[in-house]
Short mmCIF file of C-alpha atoms in Angstrom, two decimals:
data_model
loop_
_atom_site.label_atom_id
_atom_site.label_comp_id
_atom_site.label_asym_id
_atom_site.label_seq_id
_atom_site.Cartn_x
_atom_site.Cartn_y
_atom_site.Cartn_z
CA UNK A 1 -38.90 -12.32 160.77
CA UNK A 2 -35.24 -12.86 161.69
CA UNK A 3 -33.03 -9.78 161.69
CA UNK A 4 -30.07 -9.46 159.37
CA UNK A 5 -26.55 -8.98 160.80
CA UNK A 6 -26.67 -5.38 159.60
CA UNK A 7 -29.95 -4.76 161.48
CA UNK A 8 -28.51 -6.20 164.68
CA UNK A 9 -25.38 -4.05 164.39
CA UNK A 10 -27.39 -0.92 163.57
CA UNK A 11 -28.94 -1.21 167.01
CA UNK A 12 -25.56 -0.74 168.66
CA UNK A 13 -25.11 2.94 167.79
CA UNK A 14 -23.53 4.86 170.69
CA UNK A 15 -26.64 7.04 171.04
CA UNK A 16 -28.82 4.01 171.74
CA UNK A 17 -28.84 2.58 175.24
CA UNK A 18 -28.33 -1.18 175.24
CA UNK A 19 -26.99 -3.76 177.66
CA UNK A 20 -23.29 -4.51 177.97
CA UNK A 21 -22.06 -7.83 176.60
CA UNK A 22 -19.21 -9.66 178.34
CA UNK A 23 -17.85 -12.96 177.02
CA UNK A 24 -15.66 -15.53 178.74
CA UNK A 25 -13.78 -17.25 175.89
CA UNK A 26 -11.99 -20.59 176.24
CA UNK A 27 -10.16 -22.98 173.95
CA UNK A 28 -11.57 -26.31 175.16
CA UNK A 29 -14.21 -27.72 177.52
CA UNK A 30 -13.11 -27.71 181.13
CA UNK A 31 -10.90 -24.61 181.22
CA UNK A 32 -13.33 -22.88 183.60
CA UNK A 33 -15.53 -20.56 181.50
CA UNK A 34 -18.82 -21.30 183.29
CA UNK A 35 -17.14 -21.23 186.70
CA UNK A 36 -15.69 -17.80 185.93
CA UNK A 37 -19.03 -16.53 184.61
CA UNK A 38 -20.85 -17.63 187.78
CA UNK A 39 -18.10 -16.22 190.01
CA UNK A 40 -18.50 -12.85 188.32
CA UNK A 41 -22.26 -13.03 188.74
CA UNK A 42 -21.87 -13.74 192.47
CA UNK A 43 -19.45 -10.82 192.86
CA UNK A 44 -21.86 -8.47 191.12
CA UNK A 45 -24.74 -9.74 193.25
CA UNK A 46 -22.71 -9.10 196.41
CA UNK A 47 -22.25 -5.50 195.23
CA UNK A 48 -26.00 -5.04 195.03
CA UNK A 49 -26.64 -5.73 191.32
CA UNK A 50 -29.76 -7.67 190.32
CA UNK A 51 -28.31 -10.84 188.75
CA UNK A 52 -30.15 -13.91 187.45
CA UNK A 53 -29.07 -17.14 185.82
CA UNK A 54 -30.73 -17.43 182.44
CA UNK A 55 -29.17 -20.78 181.66
CA UNK A 56 -26.16 -22.70 182.96
CA UNK A 57 -25.00 -26.11 181.81
CA UNK A 58 -23.34 -27.86 184.78
CA UNK A 59 -22.42 -31.05 182.84
CA UNK A 60 -22.55 -32.82 186.18
CA UNK A 61 -19.77 -30.71 187.73
CA UNK A 62 -20.55 -30.20 191.41
CA UNK A 63 -18.49 -27.01 191.73
CA UNK A 64 -20.44 -25.32 188.94
CA UNK A 65 -23.78 -26.50 190.36
CA UNK A 66 -22.87 -25.17 193.83
CA UNK A 67 -22.01 -21.73 192.44
CA UNK A 68 -25.21 -21.57 190.38
CA UNK A 69 -27.28 -22.34 193.49
CA UNK A 70 -26.12 -19.07 195.06
CA UNK A 71 -27.99 -17.01 192.47
CA UNK A 72 -31.60 -16.67 191.39
CA UNK A 73 -32.28 -19.05 188.50
CA UNK A 74 -35.02 -18.23 186.01
CA UNK A 75 -36.86 -21.53 185.39
CA UNK A 76 -36.32 -22.99 181.97
CA UNK A 77 -39.07 -23.45 179.44
CA UNK A 78 -40.29 -27.04 179.06
CA UNK A 79 -40.61 -28.13 175.44
CA UNK A 80 -41.31 -31.35 173.59
CA UNK A 81 -39.62 -32.45 170.39
CA UNK A 82 -40.43 -35.71 168.62
CA UNK A 83 -41.96 -37.13 171.77
CA UNK A 84 -39.01 -36.25 174.02
CA UNK A 85 -39.08 -33.60 176.77
CA UNK A 86 -36.43 -30.86 176.70
CA UNK A 87 -35.68 -27.61 178.52
CA UNK A 88 -34.54 -24.36 176.91
CA UNK A 89 -33.75 -20.92 178.29
CA UNK A 90 -36.99 -18.97 178.72
CA UNK A 91 -36.09 -15.61 177.19
CA UNK A 92 -39.60 -14.18 177.66
CA UNK A 93 -39.45 -14.99 181.38
CA UNK A 94 -36.09 -13.20 181.66
CA UNK A 95 -37.44 -10.17 179.79
CA UNK A 96 -40.47 -10.07 182.09
CA UNK A 97 -38.21 -10.38 185.16
CA UNK A 98 -35.95 -7.61 183.74
CA UNK A 99 -32.81 -8.07 185.84
CA UNK A 100 -29.75 -5.86 185.54
CA UNK A 101 -27.56 -8.83 184.56
CA UNK A 102 -28.34 -12.21 182.98
CA UNK A 103 -25.88 -15.11 182.87
CA UNK A 104 -26.23 -17.10 179.64
CA UNK A 105 -23.99 -20.13 179.18
CA UNK A 106 -22.88 -21.61 175.82
CA UNK A 107 -23.47 -18.76 173.36
CA UNK A 108 -23.20 -21.04 170.29
CA UNK A 109 -26.08 -23.31 171.37
CA UNK A 110 -28.75 -24.08 168.77
CA UNK A 111 -32.24 -23.76 170.25
CA UNK A 112 -34.85 -26.45 169.91
CA UNK A 113 -37.21 -26.19 166.96
CA UNK A 114 -40.17 -24.06 167.97
CA UNK A 115 -38.14 -21.72 170.16
CA UNK A 116 -38.47 -17.95 169.81
CA UNK A 117 -35.04 -17.71 168.16
CA UNK A 118 -33.04 -20.29 166.27
CA UNK A 119 -29.76 -19.57 168.06
CA UNK A 120 -28.92 -18.62 171.64
CA UNK A 121 -26.84 -15.66 170.50
CA UNK A 122 -30.07 -14.21 169.05
CA UNK A 123 -31.64 -14.57 172.50
CA UNK A 124 -28.67 -12.70 173.94
CA UNK A 125 -29.00 -9.89 171.40
CA UNK A 126 -32.65 -9.44 172.35
CA UNK A 127 -31.71 -9.24 176.04
CA UNK A 128 -29.10 -6.60 175.21
CA UNK A 129 -31.69 -4.62 173.25
CA UNK A 130 -33.83 -4.68 176.40
CA UNK A 131 -30.98 -2.94 178.30
CA UNK A 132 -30.03 -6.11 180.21
CA UNK A 133 -26.32 -6.77 180.63
CA UNK A 134 -25.34 -10.27 179.53
CA UNK A 135 -22.38 -12.40 180.62
CA UNK A 136 -21.86 -15.44 178.41
CA UNK A 137 -19.36 -18.19 177.56
CA UNK A 138 -18.03 -19.86 174.42
CA UNK A 139 -15.06 -21.82 173.12
CA UNK A 140 -13.05 -20.26 170.30
CA UNK A 141 -13.72 -23.12 167.86
CA UNK A 142 -17.35 -21.95 167.59
CA UNK A 143 -16.43 -18.64 165.94
CA UNK A 144 -17.55 -19.10 162.33
CA UNK A 145 -14.34 -17.93 160.63
CA UNK A 146 -12.24 -20.20 162.86
CA UNK A 147 -14.13 -23.47 162.29
CA UNK A 148 -12.38 -24.49 159.02
CA UNK A 149 -8.96 -24.10 160.68
CA UNK A 150 -10.12 -26.07 163.73
CA UNK A 151 -11.43 -28.85 161.48
CA UNK A 152 -8.05 -29.11 159.75
CA UNK A 153 -6.18 -29.20 163.05
CA UNK A 154 -8.42 -31.53 165.06
CA UNK A 155 -10.31 -33.45 162.38
CA UNK A 156 -13.54 -32.46 164.15
CA UNK A 157 -16.18 -30.47 162.27
CA UNK A 158 -17.82 -27.88 164.54
CA UNK A 159 -21.55 -27.76 163.81
CA UNK A 160 -22.68 -24.96 166.12
CA UNK A 161 -21.16 -21.60 165.19
CA UNK A 162 -21.45 -17.90 166.05
CA UNK A 163 -21.01 -15.41 163.16
CA UNK A 164 -18.03 -13.10 163.39
CA UNK A 165 -20.32 -10.05 163.27
CA UNK A 166 -21.75 -11.10 166.65
CA UNK A 167 -18.22 -11.00 168.09
CA UNK A 168 -18.07 -7.33 167.08
CA UNK A 169 -21.00 -6.74 169.45
CA UNK A 170 -19.00 -8.01 172.47
CA UNK A 171 -18.01 -5.11 174.75
CA UNK A 172 -15.54 -7.07 176.89
CA UNK A 173 -13.86 -10.39 176.22
CA UNK A 174 -11.95 -12.38 178.84
CA UNK A 175 -9.71 -15.32 177.95
CA UNK A 176 -10.16 -18.17 180.43
CA UNK A 177 -6.73 -19.73 180.13
CA UNK A 178 -5.35 -22.98 181.46
CA UNK A 179 -2.20 -24.72 180.28
CA UNK A 180 -2.77 -27.92 178.27
CA UNK A 181 -0.88 -29.81 180.99
CA UNK A 182 -3.21 -28.51 183.71
CA UNK A 183 -6.27 -29.25 181.57
CA UNK A 184 -5.05 -32.82 180.99
CA UNK A 185 -4.58 -33.25 184.78
CA UNK A 186 -8.18 -32.13 185.31
CA UNK A 187 -9.31 -34.65 182.70
CA UNK A 188 -7.39 -37.50 184.35
CA UNK A 189 -8.92 -36.69 187.76
CA UNK A 190 -12.40 -36.84 186.25
CA UNK A 191 -13.10 -33.16 186.96
CA UNK A 192 -14.42 -32.54 183.43
CA UNK A 193 -15.87 -35.87 182.23
CA UNK A 194 -16.36 -39.27 183.90
CA UNK A 195 -13.06 -41.19 183.87
CA UNK A 196 -14.04 -43.61 181.08
CA UNK A 197 -15.16 -40.77 178.82
CA UNK A 198 -12.09 -38.72 179.77
CA UNK A 199 -9.77 -41.45 178.51
CA UNK A 200 -11.44 -41.40 175.09
CA UNK A 201 -11.33 -37.59 174.99
CA UNK A 202 -7.59 -37.52 175.81
CA UNK A 203 -6.94 -39.87 172.90
CA UNK A 204 -8.93 -37.75 170.45
CA UNK A 205 -9.91 -34.09 170.72
CA UNK A 206 -7.80 -33.45 173.83
CA UNK A 207 -4.51 -34.56 172.31
CA UNK A 208 -1.66 -32.21 173.35
CA UNK A 209 -1.09 -30.93 169.78
CA UNK A 210 -4.77 -30.02 169.40
CA UNK A 211 -4.88 -28.21 172.72
CA UNK A 212 -1.74 -26.20 172.01
CA UNK A 213 -3.08 -25.13 168.61
CA UNK A 214 -6.54 -24.23 169.98
CA UNK A 215 -5.00 -22.25 172.80
CA UNK A 216 -2.90 -20.30 170.29
CA UNK A 217 -6.03 -19.53 168.22
CA UNK A 218 -7.85 -18.28 171.32
CA UNK A 219 -4.92 -16.07 172.34
CA UNK A 220 -4.82 -14.53 168.85
CA UNK A 221 -8.58 -13.96 168.84
CA UNK A 222 -8.43 -12.05 172.11
CA UNK A 223 -5.39 -10.12 170.87
CA UNK A 224 -7.33 -9.01 167.78
CA UNK A 225 -10.27 -7.88 169.91
CA UNK A 226 -7.93 -5.88 172.14
CA UNK A 227 -6.35 -4.25 169.07
CA UNK A 228 -9.79 -3.30 167.72
CA UNK A 229 -10.79 -1.87 171.10
CA UNK A 230 -7.61 0.18 171.24
CA UNK A 231 -8.13 1.52 167.71
CA UNK A 232 -11.74 2.47 168.55
CA UNK A 233 -10.62 4.26 171.69
CA UNK A 234 -7.86 6.16 169.90
CA UNK A 235 -10.25 7.17 167.13
CA UNK A 236 -12.92 8.25 169.62
CA UNK A 237 -10.46 10.32 171.66
CA UNK A 238 -8.71 11.69 168.55
CA UNK A 239 -5.39 10.32 169.78
CA UNK A 240 -2.49 8.94 167.78
CA UNK A 241 -0.87 5.70 168.83
CA UNK A 242 2.87 6.30 168.90
CA UNK A 243 3.87 2.86 170.20
CA UNK A 244 2.04 0.00 168.43
CA UNK A 245 1.26 -3.00 170.61
CA UNK A 246 1.40 -5.58 167.81
CA UNK A 247 3.34 -5.91 164.56
CA UNK A 248 1.34 -5.33 161.38
CA UNK A 249 2.71 -5.74 157.85
CA UNK A 250 1.32 -3.98 154.80
CA UNK A 251 2.24 -4.71 151.19
CA UNK A 252 1.32 -2.40 148.31
CA UNK A 253 0.08 -4.08 145.12
CA UNK A 254 -1.20 -3.23 141.67
CA UNK A 255 -2.57 -5.27 138.77
CA UNK A 256 0.97 -6.47 137.98
CA UNK A 257 1.04 -10.31 138.18
CA UNK A 258 4.43 -9.98 139.92
CA UNK A 259 2.50 -8.67 142.94
CA UNK A 260 1.74 -12.27 143.92
CA UNK A 261 5.44 -12.91 144.51
CA UNK A 262 5.56 -9.68 146.52
CA UNK A 263 2.58 -10.72 148.66
CA UNK A 264 4.00 -14.19 149.27
CA UNK A 265 7.29 -12.66 150.37
CA UNK A 266 5.50 -10.23 152.69
CA UNK A 267 3.38 -13.08 154.11
CA UNK A 268 6.51 -15.07 154.98
CA UNK A 269 8.07 -12.02 156.62
CA UNK A 270 4.91 -11.39 158.63
CA UNK A 271 4.62 -15.05 159.67
CA UNK A 272 8.12 -15.03 161.14
CA UNK A 273 7.07 -12.48 163.75
CA UNK A 274 3.41 -13.53 164.01
CA UNK A 275 2.19 -10.27 162.48
CA UNK A 276 -1.08 -9.44 160.73
CA UNK A 277 -0.85 -8.88 156.98
CA UNK A 278 -2.61 -6.12 155.04
CA UNK A 279 -2.68 -5.84 151.25
CA UNK A 280 -3.20 -2.27 150.05
CA UNK A 281 -4.41 -1.32 146.57
CA UNK A 282 -4.66 2.33 145.56
CA UNK A 283 -6.91 2.82 142.53
CA UNK A 284 -5.38 5.58 140.41
CA UNK A 285 -7.73 4.88 137.49
CA UNK A 286 -5.02 3.11 135.51
CA UNK A 287 -6.39 -0.44 135.73
CA UNK A 288 -9.44 -0.02 133.51
CA UNK A 289 -8.51 -2.48 130.74
CA UNK A 290 -10.01 -6.00 130.80
CA UNK A 291 -6.57 -7.57 131.19
CA UNK A 292 -5.63 -5.34 134.12
CA UNK A 293 -8.98 -5.95 135.84
CA UNK A 294 -8.50 -9.71 135.43
CA UNK A 295 -4.99 -9.79 136.88
CA UNK A 296 -6.05 -7.44 139.67
CA UNK A 297 -8.85 -9.82 140.73
CA UNK A 298 -6.37 -12.71 140.60
CA UNK A 299 -4.10 -10.75 142.93
CA UNK A 300 -6.99 -10.12 145.34
CA UNK A 301 -7.88 -13.85 145.36
CA UNK A 302 -4.24 -14.66 146.08
CA UNK A 303 -4.28 -12.18 148.99
CA UNK A 304 -7.44 -13.81 150.39
CA UNK A 305 -5.78 -17.23 150.22
CA UNK A 306 -2.91 -15.82 152.25
CA UNK A 307 -5.38 -14.71 154.91
CA UNK A 308 -4.55 -11.03 154.35
CA UNK A 309 -6.87 -8.12 155.05
CA UNK A 310 -7.42 -6.28 151.75
CA UNK A 311 -7.75 -2.49 151.82
CA UNK A 312 -8.90 -0.75 148.61
CA UNK A 313 -8.93 3.02 148.25
CA UNK A 314 -9.15 5.57 145.43
CA UNK A 315 -6.74 8.45 145.19
CA UNK A 316 -4.31 10.47 143.12
CA UNK A 317 -1.13 9.53 145.00
CA UNK A 318 -0.08 6.06 146.14
CA UNK A 319 2.30 7.56 148.69
CA UNK A 320 -0.36 9.76 150.30
CA UNK A 321 -3.05 7.09 150.44
CA UNK A 322 -0.73 4.39 151.80
CA UNK A 323 0.54 6.81 154.46
CA UNK A 324 -3.07 7.46 155.56
CA UNK A 325 -3.81 3.74 155.82
CA UNK A 326 -0.59 3.08 157.74
CA UNK A 327 -1.59 5.74 160.25
CA UNK A 328 -5.22 4.57 160.56
CA UNK A 329 -4.43 0.85 160.88
CA UNK A 330 -1.29 1.34 163.00
CA UNK A 331 0.87 -0.55 160.49
CA UNK A 332 4.43 -1.10 161.71
CA UNK A 333 6.17 -2.44 158.56
CA UNK A 334 5.53 -1.71 154.88
CA UNK A 335 6.70 -3.69 151.84
CA UNK A 336 7.14 -2.06 148.43
CA UNK A 337 8.04 -3.87 145.23
CA UNK A 338 11.01 -2.67 143.18
CA UNK A 339 11.30 -3.58 139.53
CA UNK A 340 14.53 -3.16 137.54
CA UNK A 341 13.57 0.34 136.43
CA UNK A 342 15.76 2.80 134.55
CA UNK A 343 15.69 6.51 133.81
CA UNK A 344 12.54 8.50 134.52
CA UNK A 345 10.54 5.52 135.86
CA UNK A 346 13.27 4.81 138.42
CA UNK A 347 13.27 8.45 139.53
CA UNK A 348 9.45 8.49 139.86
CA UNK A 349 9.54 5.29 141.89
CA UNK A 350 12.18 6.60 144.31
CA UNK A 351 10.32 9.91 144.55
CA UNK A 352 7.12 8.07 145.58
CA UNK A 353 8.97 6.10 148.28
CA UNK A 354 10.56 9.28 149.62
CA UNK A 355 7.16 11.02 149.67
CA UNK A 356 5.68 8.09 151.61
CA UNK A 357 8.51 8.25 154.17
CA UNK A 358 7.87 11.97 154.57
CA UNK A 359 4.08 11.61 155.07
CA UNK A 360 3.91 8.34 157.06
CA UNK A 361 4.47 7.86 160.80
CA UNK A 362 7.59 6.00 161.95
CA UNK A 363 7.52 2.58 160.23
CA UNK A 364 10.02 0.08 158.86
CA UNK A 365 10.11 -0.02 155.05
CA UNK A 366 11.20 -3.06 153.01
CA UNK A 367 12.05 -2.80 149.29
CA UNK A 368 11.67 -6.18 147.60
CA UNK A 369 13.02 -6.80 144.10
CA UNK A 370 10.41 -8.17 141.68
CA UNK A 371 10.36 -8.85 137.96
CA UNK A 372 9.09 -6.02 135.77
CA UNK A 373 5.90 -6.63 133.83
#
């Protein structure tokens, strides 16, 4: 029976010994992912590591084929489907061979019906469980959460995807980068596809606008992975990050419908400097009426549409809880709403802001005027 994402991730506890997973990520075919993977495998082999090729797709590229020939290749498994002969990676043969490192191309590949696993990434996870290091490749458009954006940009629906939870299993990610101009030159020379096919590709998927957008998505994906790695390291070593490497906005919301204006304003501010956006809700036990619960859910849906990360916590003090989140998530800028309050309510509001400034690490604070409920 297939394992759930939670079961796969449970097997990656620090106390359990598993293989290391390295991924070469690209933004389009032809940037050099497979070439880089094979080059790394050859370097490791020259250092004395036991390296095998589990599967490599050469796509007729002589340079890739030449590199692959320098390493031991585990023969593929011959299979038949609807009267046609195919070859798939033989995971059982790799497990029996038990190398130190296995090179597995095209992580998002869907295996032929009748294979041990439905997807190649499931093969990879089994190799990792067997304490075999895996080096793999993939283009960013195959990450499940990215595919809708890619479809809007390119008009191409990506059928083969890798769930985002699998990306959390990657120990090291390397961006294989090439400028769109250099990639186009490779296409024109016929280094990626035959010349006639290259001309069609340049007029469709490989249009300059598509390549620029895909490259930007890949750069952001790697940046997010680096940020997560840094946060994990700081948490593990009980260190505090004094100099954030990337801007992160947080906006504090309640069940007030005016919070949607506040979130939209914060989203525009974050977009101007290419920052991540967090929406923070502190449950003080005051939103227990049906109307408040309804407007609160509407606010959360609005935050999701903005692409924000929603953080919900329970507490007795908004200032204290927001300060904790700012410290944990390494937020650099915080947005508070400010209604036209008078008297005691105005004093309480200003007191909460002052308490936050006292408890929080050094951050920029923005006070945005919003309509009172």
